PDB file of C-alpha atoms and ligand atoms in Angstrom:
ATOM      1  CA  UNK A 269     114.385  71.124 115.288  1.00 48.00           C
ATOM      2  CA  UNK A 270     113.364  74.043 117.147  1.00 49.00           C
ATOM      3  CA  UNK A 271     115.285  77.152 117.483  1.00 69.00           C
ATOM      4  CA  UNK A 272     114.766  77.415 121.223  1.00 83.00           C
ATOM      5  CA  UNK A 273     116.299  74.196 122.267  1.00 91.00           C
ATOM      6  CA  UNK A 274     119.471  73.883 124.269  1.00 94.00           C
ATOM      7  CA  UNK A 275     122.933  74.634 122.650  1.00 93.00           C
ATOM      8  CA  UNK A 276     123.965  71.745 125.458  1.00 95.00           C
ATOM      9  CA  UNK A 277     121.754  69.003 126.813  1.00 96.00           C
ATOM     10  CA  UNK A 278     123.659  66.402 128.587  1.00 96.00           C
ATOM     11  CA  UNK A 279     122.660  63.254 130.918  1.00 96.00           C
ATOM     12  CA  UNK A 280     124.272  60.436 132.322  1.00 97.00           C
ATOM     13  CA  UNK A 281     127.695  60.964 130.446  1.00 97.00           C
ATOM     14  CA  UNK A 282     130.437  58.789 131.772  1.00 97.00           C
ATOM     15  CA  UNK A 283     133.566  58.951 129.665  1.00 97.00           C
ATOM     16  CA  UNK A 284     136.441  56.364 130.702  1.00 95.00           C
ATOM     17  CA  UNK A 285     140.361  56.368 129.398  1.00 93.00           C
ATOM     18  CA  UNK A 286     142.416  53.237 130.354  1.00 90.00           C
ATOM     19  CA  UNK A 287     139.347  51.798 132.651  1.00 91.00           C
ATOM     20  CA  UNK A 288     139.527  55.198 134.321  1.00 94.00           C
ATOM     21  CA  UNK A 289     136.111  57.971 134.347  1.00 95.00           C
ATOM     22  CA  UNK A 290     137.784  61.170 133.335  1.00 96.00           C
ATOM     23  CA  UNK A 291     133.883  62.749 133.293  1.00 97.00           C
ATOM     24  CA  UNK A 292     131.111  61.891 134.930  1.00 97.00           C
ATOM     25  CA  UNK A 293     128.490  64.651 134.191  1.00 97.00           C
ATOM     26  CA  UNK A 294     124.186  62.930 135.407  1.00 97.00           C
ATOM     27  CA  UNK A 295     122.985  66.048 133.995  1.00 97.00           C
ATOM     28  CA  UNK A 296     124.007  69.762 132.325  1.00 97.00           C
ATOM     29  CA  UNK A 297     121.897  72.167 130.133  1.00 96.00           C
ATOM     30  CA  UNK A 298     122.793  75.086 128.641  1.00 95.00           C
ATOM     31  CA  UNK A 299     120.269  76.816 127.021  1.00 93.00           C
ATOM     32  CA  UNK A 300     120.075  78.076 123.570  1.00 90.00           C
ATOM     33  CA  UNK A 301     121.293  81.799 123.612  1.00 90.00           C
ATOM     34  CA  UNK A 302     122.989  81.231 126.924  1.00 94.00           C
ATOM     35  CA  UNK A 303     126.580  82.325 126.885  1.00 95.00           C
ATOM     36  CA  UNK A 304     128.747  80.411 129.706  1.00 96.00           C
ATOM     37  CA  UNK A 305     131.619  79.657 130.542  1.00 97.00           C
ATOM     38  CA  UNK A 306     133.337  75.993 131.699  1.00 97.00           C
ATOM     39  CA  UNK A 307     136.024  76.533 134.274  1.00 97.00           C
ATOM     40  CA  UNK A 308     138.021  74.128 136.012  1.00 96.00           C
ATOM     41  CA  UNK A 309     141.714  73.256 137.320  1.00 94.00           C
ATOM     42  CA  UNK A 310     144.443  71.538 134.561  1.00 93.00           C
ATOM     43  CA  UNK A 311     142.949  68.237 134.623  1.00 93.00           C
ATOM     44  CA  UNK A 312     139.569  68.982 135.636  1.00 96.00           C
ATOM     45  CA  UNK A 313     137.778  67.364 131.988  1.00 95.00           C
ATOM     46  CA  UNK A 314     137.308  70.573 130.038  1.00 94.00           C
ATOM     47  CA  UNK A 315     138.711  69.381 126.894  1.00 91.00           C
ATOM     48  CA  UNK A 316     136.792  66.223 127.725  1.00 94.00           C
ATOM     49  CA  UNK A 317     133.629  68.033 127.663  1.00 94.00           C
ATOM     50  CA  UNK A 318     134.830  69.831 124.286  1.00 90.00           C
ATOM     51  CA  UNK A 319     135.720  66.439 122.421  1.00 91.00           C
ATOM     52  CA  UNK A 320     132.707  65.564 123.485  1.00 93.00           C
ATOM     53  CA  UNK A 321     130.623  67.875 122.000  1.00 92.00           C
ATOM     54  CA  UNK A 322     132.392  67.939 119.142  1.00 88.00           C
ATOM     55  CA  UNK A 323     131.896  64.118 118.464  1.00 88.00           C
ATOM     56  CA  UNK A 324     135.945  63.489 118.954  1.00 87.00           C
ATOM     57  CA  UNK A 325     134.843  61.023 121.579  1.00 91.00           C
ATOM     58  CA  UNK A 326     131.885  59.251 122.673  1.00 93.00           C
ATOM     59  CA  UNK A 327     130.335  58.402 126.027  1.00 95.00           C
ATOM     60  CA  UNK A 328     129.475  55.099 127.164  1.00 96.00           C
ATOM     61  CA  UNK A 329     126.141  53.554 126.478  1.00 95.00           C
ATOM     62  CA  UNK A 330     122.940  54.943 128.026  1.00 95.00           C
ATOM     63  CA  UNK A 331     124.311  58.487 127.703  1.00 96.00           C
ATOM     64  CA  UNK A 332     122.257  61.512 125.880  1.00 96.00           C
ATOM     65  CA  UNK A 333     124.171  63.814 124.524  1.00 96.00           C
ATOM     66  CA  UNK A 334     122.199  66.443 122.943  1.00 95.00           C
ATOM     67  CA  UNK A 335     123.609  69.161 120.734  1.00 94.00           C
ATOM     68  CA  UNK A 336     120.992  72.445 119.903  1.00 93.00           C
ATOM     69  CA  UNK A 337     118.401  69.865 120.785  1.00 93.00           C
ATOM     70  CA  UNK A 338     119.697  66.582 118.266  1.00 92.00           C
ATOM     71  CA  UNK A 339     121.467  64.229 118.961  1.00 92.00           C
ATOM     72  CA  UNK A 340     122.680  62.382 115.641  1.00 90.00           C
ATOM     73  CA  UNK A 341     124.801  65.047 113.641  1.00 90.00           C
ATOM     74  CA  UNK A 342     126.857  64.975 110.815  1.00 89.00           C
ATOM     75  CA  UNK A 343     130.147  66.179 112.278  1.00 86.00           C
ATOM     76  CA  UNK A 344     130.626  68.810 109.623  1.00 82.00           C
ATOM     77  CA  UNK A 345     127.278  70.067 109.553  1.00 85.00           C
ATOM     78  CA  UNK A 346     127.887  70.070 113.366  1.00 88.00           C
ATOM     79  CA  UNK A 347     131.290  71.871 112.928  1.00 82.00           C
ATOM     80  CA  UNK A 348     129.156  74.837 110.902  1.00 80.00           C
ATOM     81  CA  UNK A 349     126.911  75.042 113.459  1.00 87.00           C
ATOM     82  CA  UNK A 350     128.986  75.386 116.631  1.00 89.00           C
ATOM     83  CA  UNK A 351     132.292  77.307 115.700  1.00 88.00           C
ATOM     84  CA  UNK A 352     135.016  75.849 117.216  1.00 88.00           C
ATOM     85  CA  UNK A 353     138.278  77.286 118.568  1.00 89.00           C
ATOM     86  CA  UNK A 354     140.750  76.251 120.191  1.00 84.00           C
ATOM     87  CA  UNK A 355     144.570  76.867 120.960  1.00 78.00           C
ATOM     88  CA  UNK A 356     145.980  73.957 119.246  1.00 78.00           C
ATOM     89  CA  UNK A 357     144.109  74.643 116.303  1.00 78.00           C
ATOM     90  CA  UNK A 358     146.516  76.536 115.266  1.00 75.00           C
ATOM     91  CA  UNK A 359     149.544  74.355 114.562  1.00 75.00           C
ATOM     92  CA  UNK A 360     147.232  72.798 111.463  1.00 78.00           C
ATOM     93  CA  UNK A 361     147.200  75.863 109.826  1.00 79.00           C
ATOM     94  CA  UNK A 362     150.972  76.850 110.405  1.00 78.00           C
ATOM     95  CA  UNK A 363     152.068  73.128 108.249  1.00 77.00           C
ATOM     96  CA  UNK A 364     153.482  73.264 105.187  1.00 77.00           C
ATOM     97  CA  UNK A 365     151.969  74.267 102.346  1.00 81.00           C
ATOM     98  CA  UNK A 366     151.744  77.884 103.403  1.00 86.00           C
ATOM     99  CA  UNK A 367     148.401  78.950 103.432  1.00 90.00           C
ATOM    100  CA  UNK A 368     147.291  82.275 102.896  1.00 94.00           C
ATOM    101  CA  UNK A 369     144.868  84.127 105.774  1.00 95.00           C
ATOM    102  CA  UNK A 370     141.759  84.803 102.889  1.00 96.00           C
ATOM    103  CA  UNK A 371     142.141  81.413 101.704  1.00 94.00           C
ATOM    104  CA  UNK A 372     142.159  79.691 105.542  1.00 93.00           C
ATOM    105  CA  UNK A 373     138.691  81.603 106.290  1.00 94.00           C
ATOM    106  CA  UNK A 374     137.614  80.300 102.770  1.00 93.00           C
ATOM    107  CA  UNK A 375     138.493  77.070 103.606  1.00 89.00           C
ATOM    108  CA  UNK A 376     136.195  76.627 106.581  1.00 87.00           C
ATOM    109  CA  UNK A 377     133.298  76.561 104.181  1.00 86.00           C
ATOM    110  CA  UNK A 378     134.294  73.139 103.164  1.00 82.00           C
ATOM    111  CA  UNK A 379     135.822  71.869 106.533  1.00 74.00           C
ATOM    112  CA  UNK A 380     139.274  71.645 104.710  1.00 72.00           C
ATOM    113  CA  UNK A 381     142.424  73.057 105.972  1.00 73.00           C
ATOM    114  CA  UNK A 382     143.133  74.877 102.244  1.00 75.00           C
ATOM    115  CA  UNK A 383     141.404  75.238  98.894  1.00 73.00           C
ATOM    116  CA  UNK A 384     142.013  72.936  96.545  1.00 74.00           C
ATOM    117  CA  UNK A 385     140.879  72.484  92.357  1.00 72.00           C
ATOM    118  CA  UNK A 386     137.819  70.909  93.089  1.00 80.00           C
ATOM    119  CA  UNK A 387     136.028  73.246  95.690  1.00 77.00           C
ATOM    120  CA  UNK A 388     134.045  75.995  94.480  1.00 83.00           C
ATOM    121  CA  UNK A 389     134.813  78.871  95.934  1.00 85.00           C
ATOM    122  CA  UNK A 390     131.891  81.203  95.203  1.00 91.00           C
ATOM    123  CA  UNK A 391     132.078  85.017  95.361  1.00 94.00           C
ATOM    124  CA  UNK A 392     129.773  85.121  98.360  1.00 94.00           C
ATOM    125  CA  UNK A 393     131.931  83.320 100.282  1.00 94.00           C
ATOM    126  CA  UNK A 394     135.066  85.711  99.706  1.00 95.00           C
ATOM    127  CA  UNK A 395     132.771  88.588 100.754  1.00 96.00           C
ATOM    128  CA  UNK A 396     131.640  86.753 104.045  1.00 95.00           C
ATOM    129  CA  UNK A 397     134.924  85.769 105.176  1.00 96.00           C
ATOM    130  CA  UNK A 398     136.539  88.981 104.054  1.00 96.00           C
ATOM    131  CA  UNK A 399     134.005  90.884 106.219  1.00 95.00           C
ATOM    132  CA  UNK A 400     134.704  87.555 108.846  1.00 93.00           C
ATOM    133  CA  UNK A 401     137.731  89.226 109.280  1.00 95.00           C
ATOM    134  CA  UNK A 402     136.661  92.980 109.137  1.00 94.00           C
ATOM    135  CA  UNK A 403     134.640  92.288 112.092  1.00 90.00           C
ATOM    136  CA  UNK A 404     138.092  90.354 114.121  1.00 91.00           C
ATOM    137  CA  UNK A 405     139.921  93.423 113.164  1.00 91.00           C
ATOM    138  CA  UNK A 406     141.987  91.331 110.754  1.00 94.00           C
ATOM    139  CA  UNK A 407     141.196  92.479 106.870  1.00 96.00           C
ATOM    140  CA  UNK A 408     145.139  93.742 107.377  1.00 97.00           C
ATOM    141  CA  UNK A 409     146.370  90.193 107.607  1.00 97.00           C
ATOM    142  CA  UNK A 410     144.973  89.006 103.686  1.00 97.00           C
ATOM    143  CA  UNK A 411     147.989  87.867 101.846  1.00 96.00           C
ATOM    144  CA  UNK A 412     150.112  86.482 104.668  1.00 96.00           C
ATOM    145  CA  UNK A 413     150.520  83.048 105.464  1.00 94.00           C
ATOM    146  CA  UNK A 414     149.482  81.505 108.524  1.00 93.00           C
ATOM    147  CA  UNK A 415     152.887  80.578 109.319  1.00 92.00           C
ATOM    148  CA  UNK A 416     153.998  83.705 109.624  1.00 94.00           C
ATOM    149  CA  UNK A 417     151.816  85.136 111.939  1.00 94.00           C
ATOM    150  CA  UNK A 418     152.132  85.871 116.012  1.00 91.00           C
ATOM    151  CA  UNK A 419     149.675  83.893 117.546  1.00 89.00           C
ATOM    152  CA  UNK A 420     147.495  86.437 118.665  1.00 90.00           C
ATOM    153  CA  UNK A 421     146.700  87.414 114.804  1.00 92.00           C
ATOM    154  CA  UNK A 422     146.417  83.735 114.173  1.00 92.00           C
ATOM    155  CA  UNK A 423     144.117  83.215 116.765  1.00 91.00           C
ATOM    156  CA  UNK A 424     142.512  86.025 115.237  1.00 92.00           C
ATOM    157  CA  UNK A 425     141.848  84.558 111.492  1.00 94.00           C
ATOM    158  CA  UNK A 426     140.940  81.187 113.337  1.00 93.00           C
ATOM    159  CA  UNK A 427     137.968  83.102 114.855  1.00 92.00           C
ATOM    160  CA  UNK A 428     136.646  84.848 111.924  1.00 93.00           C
ATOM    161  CA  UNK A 429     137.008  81.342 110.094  1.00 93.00           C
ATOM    162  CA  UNK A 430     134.574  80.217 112.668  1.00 90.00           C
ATOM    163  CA  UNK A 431     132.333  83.094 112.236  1.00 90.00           C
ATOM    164  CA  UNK A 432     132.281  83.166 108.565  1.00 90.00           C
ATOM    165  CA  UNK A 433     129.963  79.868 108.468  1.00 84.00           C
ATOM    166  CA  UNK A 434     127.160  82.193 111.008  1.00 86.00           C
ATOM    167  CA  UNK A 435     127.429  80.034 113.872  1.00 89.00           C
ATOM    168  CA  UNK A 436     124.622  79.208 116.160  1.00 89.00           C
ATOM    169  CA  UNK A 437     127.410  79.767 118.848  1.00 92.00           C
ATOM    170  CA  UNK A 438     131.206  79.666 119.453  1.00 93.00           C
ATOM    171  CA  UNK A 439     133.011  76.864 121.830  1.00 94.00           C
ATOM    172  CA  UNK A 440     136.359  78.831 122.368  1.00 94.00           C
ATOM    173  CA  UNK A 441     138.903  76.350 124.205  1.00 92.00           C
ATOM    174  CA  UNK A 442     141.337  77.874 126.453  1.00 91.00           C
ATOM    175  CA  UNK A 443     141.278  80.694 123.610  1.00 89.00           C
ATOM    176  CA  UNK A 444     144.054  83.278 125.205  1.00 90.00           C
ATOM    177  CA  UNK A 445     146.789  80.524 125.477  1.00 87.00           C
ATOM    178  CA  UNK A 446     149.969  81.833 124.507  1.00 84.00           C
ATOM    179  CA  UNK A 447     148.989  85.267 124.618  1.00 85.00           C
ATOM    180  CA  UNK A 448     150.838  88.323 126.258  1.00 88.00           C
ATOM    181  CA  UNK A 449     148.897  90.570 128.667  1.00 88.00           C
ATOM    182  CA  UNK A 450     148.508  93.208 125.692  1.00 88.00           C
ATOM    183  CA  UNK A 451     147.453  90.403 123.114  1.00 86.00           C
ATOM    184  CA  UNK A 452     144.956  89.172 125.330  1.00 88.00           C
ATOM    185  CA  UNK A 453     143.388  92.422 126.249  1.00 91.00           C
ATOM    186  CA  UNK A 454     142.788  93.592 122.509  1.00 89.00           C
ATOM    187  CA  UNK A 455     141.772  89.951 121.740  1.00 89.00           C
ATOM    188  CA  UNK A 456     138.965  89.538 124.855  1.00 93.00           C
ATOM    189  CA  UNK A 457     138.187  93.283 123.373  1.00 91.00           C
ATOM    190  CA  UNK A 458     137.137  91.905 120.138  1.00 89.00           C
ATOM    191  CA  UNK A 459     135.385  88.809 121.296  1.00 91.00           C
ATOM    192  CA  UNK A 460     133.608  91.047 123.586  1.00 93.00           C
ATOM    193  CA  UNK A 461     132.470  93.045 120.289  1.00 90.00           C
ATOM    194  CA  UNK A 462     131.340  90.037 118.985  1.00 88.00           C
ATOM    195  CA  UNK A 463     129.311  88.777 122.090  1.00 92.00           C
ATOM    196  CA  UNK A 464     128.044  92.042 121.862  1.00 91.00           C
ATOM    197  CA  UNK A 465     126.706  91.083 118.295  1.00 88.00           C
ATOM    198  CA  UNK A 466     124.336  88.847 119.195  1.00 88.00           C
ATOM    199  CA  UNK A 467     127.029  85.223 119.431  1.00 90.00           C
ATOM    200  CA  UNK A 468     126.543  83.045 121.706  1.00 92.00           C
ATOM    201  CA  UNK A 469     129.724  82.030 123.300  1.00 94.00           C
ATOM    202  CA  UNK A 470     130.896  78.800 125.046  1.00 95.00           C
ATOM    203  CA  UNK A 471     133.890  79.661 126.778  1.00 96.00           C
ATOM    204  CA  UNK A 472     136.396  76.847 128.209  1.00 95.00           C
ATOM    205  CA  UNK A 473     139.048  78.293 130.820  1.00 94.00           C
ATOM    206  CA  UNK A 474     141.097  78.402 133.475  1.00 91.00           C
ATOM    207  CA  UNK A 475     141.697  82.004 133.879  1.00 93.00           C
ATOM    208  CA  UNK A 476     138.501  83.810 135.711  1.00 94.00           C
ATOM    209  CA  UNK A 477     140.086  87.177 133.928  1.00 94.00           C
ATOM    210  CA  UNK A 478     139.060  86.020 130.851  1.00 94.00           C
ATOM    211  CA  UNK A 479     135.329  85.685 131.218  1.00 96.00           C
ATOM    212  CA  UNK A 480     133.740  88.343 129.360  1.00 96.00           C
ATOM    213  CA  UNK A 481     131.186  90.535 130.915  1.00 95.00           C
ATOM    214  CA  UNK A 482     128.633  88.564 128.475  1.00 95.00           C
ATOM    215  CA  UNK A 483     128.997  85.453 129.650  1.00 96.00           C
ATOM    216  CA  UNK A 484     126.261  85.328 132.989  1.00 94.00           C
ATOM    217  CA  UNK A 485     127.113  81.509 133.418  1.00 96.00           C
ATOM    218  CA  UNK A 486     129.407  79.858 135.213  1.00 97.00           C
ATOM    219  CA  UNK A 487     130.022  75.905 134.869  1.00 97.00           C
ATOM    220  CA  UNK A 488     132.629  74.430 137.007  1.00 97.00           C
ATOM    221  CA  UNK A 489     134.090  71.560 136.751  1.00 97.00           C
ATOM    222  CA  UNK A 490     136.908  69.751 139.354  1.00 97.00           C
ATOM    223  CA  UNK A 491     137.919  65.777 138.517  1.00 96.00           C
ATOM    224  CA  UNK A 492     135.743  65.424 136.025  1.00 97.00           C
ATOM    225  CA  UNK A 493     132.504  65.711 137.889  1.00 97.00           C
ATOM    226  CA  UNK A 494     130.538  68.678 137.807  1.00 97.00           C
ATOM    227  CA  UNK A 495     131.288  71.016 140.965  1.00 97.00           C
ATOM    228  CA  UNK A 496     129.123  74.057 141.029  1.00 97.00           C
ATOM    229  CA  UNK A 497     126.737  75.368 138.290  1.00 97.00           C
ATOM    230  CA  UNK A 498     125.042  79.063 138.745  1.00 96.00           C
ATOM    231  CA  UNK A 499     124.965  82.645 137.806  1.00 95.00           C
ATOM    232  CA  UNK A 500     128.567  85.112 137.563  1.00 93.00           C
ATOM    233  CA  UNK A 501     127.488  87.020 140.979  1.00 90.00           C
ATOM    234  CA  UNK A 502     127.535  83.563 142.816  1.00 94.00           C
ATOM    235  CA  UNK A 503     129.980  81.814 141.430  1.00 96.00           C
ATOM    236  CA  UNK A 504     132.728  84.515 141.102  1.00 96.00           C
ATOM    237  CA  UNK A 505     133.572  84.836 144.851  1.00 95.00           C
ATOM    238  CA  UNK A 506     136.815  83.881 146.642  1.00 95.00           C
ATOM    239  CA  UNK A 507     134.878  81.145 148.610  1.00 95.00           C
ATOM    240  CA  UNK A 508     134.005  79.247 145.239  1.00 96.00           C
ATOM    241  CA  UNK A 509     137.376  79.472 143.661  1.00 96.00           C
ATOM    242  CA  UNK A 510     139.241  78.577 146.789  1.00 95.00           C
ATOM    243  CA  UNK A 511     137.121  74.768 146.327  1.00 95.00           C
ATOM    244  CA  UNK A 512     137.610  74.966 142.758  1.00 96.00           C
ATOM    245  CA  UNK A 513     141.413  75.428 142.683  1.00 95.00           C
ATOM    246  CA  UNK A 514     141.945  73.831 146.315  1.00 94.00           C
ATOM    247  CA  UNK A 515     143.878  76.716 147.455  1.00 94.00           C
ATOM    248  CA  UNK A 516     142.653  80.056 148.993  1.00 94.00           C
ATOM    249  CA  UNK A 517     141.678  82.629 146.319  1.00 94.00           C
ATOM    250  CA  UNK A 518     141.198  85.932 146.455  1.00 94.00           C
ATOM    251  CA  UNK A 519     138.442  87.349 143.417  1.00 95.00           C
ATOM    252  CA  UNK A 520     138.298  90.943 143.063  1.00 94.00           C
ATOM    253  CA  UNK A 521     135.931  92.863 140.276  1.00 93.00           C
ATOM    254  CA  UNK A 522     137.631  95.214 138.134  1.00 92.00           C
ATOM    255  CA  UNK A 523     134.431  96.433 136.788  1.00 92.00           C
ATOM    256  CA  UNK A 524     132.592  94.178 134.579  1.00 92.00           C
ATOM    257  CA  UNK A 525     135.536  91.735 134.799  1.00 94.00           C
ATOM    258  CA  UNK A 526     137.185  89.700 137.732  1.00 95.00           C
ATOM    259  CA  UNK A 527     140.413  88.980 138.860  1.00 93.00           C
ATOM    260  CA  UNK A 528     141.717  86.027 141.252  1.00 93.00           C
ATOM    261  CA  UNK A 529     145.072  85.703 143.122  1.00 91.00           C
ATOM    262  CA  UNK A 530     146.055  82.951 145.661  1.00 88.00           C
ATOM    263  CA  UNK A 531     145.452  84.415 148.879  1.00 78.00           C
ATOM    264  CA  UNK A 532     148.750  85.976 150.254  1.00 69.00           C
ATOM    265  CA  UNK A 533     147.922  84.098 153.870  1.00 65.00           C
ATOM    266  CA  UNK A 534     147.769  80.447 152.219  1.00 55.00           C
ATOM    267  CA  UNK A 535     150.974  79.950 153.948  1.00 52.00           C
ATOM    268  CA  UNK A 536     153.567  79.441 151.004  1.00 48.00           C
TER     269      UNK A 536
HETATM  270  N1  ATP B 184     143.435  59.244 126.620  1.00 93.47           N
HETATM  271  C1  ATP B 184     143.546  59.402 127.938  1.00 93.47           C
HETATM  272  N2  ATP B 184     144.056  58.414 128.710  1.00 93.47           N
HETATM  273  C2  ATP B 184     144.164  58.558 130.039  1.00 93.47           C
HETATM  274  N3  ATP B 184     143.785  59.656 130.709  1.00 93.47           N
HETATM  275  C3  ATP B 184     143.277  60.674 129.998  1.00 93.47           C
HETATM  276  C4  ATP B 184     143.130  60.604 128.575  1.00 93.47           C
HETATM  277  N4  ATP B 184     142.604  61.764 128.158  1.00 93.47           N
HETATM  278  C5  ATP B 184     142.422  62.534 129.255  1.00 93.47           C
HETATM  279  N5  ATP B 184     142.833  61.874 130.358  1.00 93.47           N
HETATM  280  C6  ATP B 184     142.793  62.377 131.739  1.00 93.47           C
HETATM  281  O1  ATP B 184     141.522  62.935 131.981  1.00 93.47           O
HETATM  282  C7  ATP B 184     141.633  64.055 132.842  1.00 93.47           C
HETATM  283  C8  ATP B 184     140.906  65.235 132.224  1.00 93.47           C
HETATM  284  O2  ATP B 184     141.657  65.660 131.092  1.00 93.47           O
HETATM  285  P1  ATP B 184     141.259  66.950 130.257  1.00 93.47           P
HETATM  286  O3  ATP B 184     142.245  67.074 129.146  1.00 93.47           O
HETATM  287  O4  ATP B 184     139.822  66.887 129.886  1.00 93.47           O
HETATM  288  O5  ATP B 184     141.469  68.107 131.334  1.00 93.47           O
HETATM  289  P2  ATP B 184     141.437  69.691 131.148  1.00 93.47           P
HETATM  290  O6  ATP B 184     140.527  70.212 132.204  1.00 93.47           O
HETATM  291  O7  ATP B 184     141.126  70.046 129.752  1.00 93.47           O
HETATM  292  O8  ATP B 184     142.932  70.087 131.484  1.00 93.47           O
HETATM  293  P3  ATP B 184     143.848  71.284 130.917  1.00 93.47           P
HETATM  294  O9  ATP B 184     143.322  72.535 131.536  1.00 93.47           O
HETATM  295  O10 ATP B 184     145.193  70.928 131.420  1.00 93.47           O
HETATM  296  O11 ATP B 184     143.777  71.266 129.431  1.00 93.47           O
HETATM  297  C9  ATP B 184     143.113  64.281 133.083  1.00 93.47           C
HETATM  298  O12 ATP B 184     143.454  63.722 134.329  1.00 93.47           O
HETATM  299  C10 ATP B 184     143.776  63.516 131.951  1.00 93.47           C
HETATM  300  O13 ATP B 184     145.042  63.007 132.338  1.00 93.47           O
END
């Protein structure tokens, strides 16, 4: 497998629920090294897309679904290779037992929500997730459960779990949910840090605030189908959100970042 091919090769996906096609995507590449991100209205297929690149569902026949150029993976291996966050992650790791932060980035080395007798935990793997969490601005949180933490720490550990394992890239799902304004700025601050690294990020959203100034691709998506694909500068306007959202938008840059509001003339 070469290094160089796509994190995301797609064609002729259809995926149906109750005899209905919830995505219907003829063809989408993202290249390897390409950070982008997926936006689209509630509804629109974006967790679609994420189950299915995360093999949590399947297409139907004569669909090729390619991820970093293969197409047969072993979901764990998979799982390694593309760290995967999302929102709702979070309510495994807040269960009974408690589990501790150290020991939930340890855990991700065997794809298991805890440790348990039979895993070796080796002393490599303490130092990667300890500095996992150095780098999310986290090392404070070792020795409190998960339960017990606001969800913007949580969210926190759940990334440097993730990043412990050296991921090819990162497939964050709507990862600000349930954040206050402060949370979110300190959190997009970090993942901007670790863009900045050299990690290739995958970023699913609804919120054109949260695209970080890394990301130069925009994917959008609107019923399921696939409704514009280009670079930031295009894509970013108030003419292209209005037809994403169906309702007039107004973008504005704030720097390297954008804003949108509904137009204050769309007659509410
Ligand atoms: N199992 C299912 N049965 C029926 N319809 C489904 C099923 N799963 C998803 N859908 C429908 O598919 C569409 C796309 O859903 P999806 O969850 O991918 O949207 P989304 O863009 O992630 O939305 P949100 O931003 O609200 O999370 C929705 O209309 C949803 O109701």
């Amino acid at each position: 497998m070469a290094d160089d091919s796509p994190l995301l090769a797609l064609s002729n996906v259809r995926v149906m629920a109750d005899e209905t096609c919830i995505l219907d995507l003829p063809a989408l590449t993202i290249g390897a090294g390409e950070s982008a991100a997926i936006l689209g209205a509630n509804g629109s297929g974006k967790s679609t897309l994420v189950k299915l690149i995360a093999r949590q569902l399947y297409p139907l026949y004569g669909a090729d679904v390619r991820i970093f150029g293969q197409e047969n993976w072993n979901v764990f291996e998979l799982r390694r290779l593309l760290g995967i966050v999302s929102s709702t992650m979070q309510l495994d790791f807040d269960a009974e037992p408690p589990l501790e932060v150290l020991d939930c980035v340890v855990s991700g080395f065997f794809a298991s929500r805890g440790l348990w007798a039979h895993q070796h935990v080796t002393q490599e793997m303490v130092d990667v997730s300890r500095a996992a969490l150095e780098k999310v601005g986290a090392s404070r949180l070792i020795g409190r459960s998960m339960a017990s933490l606001s969800t913007g720490e949580a969210r926190r550990v759940l990334i440097a779990r993730a990043l412990a394992h050296r991921p090819r890239a990162l497939l964050l799902d709507e990862p600000c949910a349930g954040l206050d304004p402060a949370a979110r700025h300190h959190f997009l601050d970090m993942l901007r840090g670790v863009a900045r690294g050299g990690t290739t990020m995958l970023l699913i959203t609804h919120h054109i605030e949260e695209i970080l100034p890394e990301i130069g691709r925009i994917v959008m998506l609107r019923g399921g189908k696939l409704f514009r694909d280009g670079a930031k500068a295009e894509l970013l306007t108030s003419e292209a959100l209005s037809g994403l959202f169906d309702l007039p938008m107004a973008v504005t840059a704030r720097g390297e970042w954008f804003d949108a509001d509904i137009h204050p003339q769309s007659g509410a």
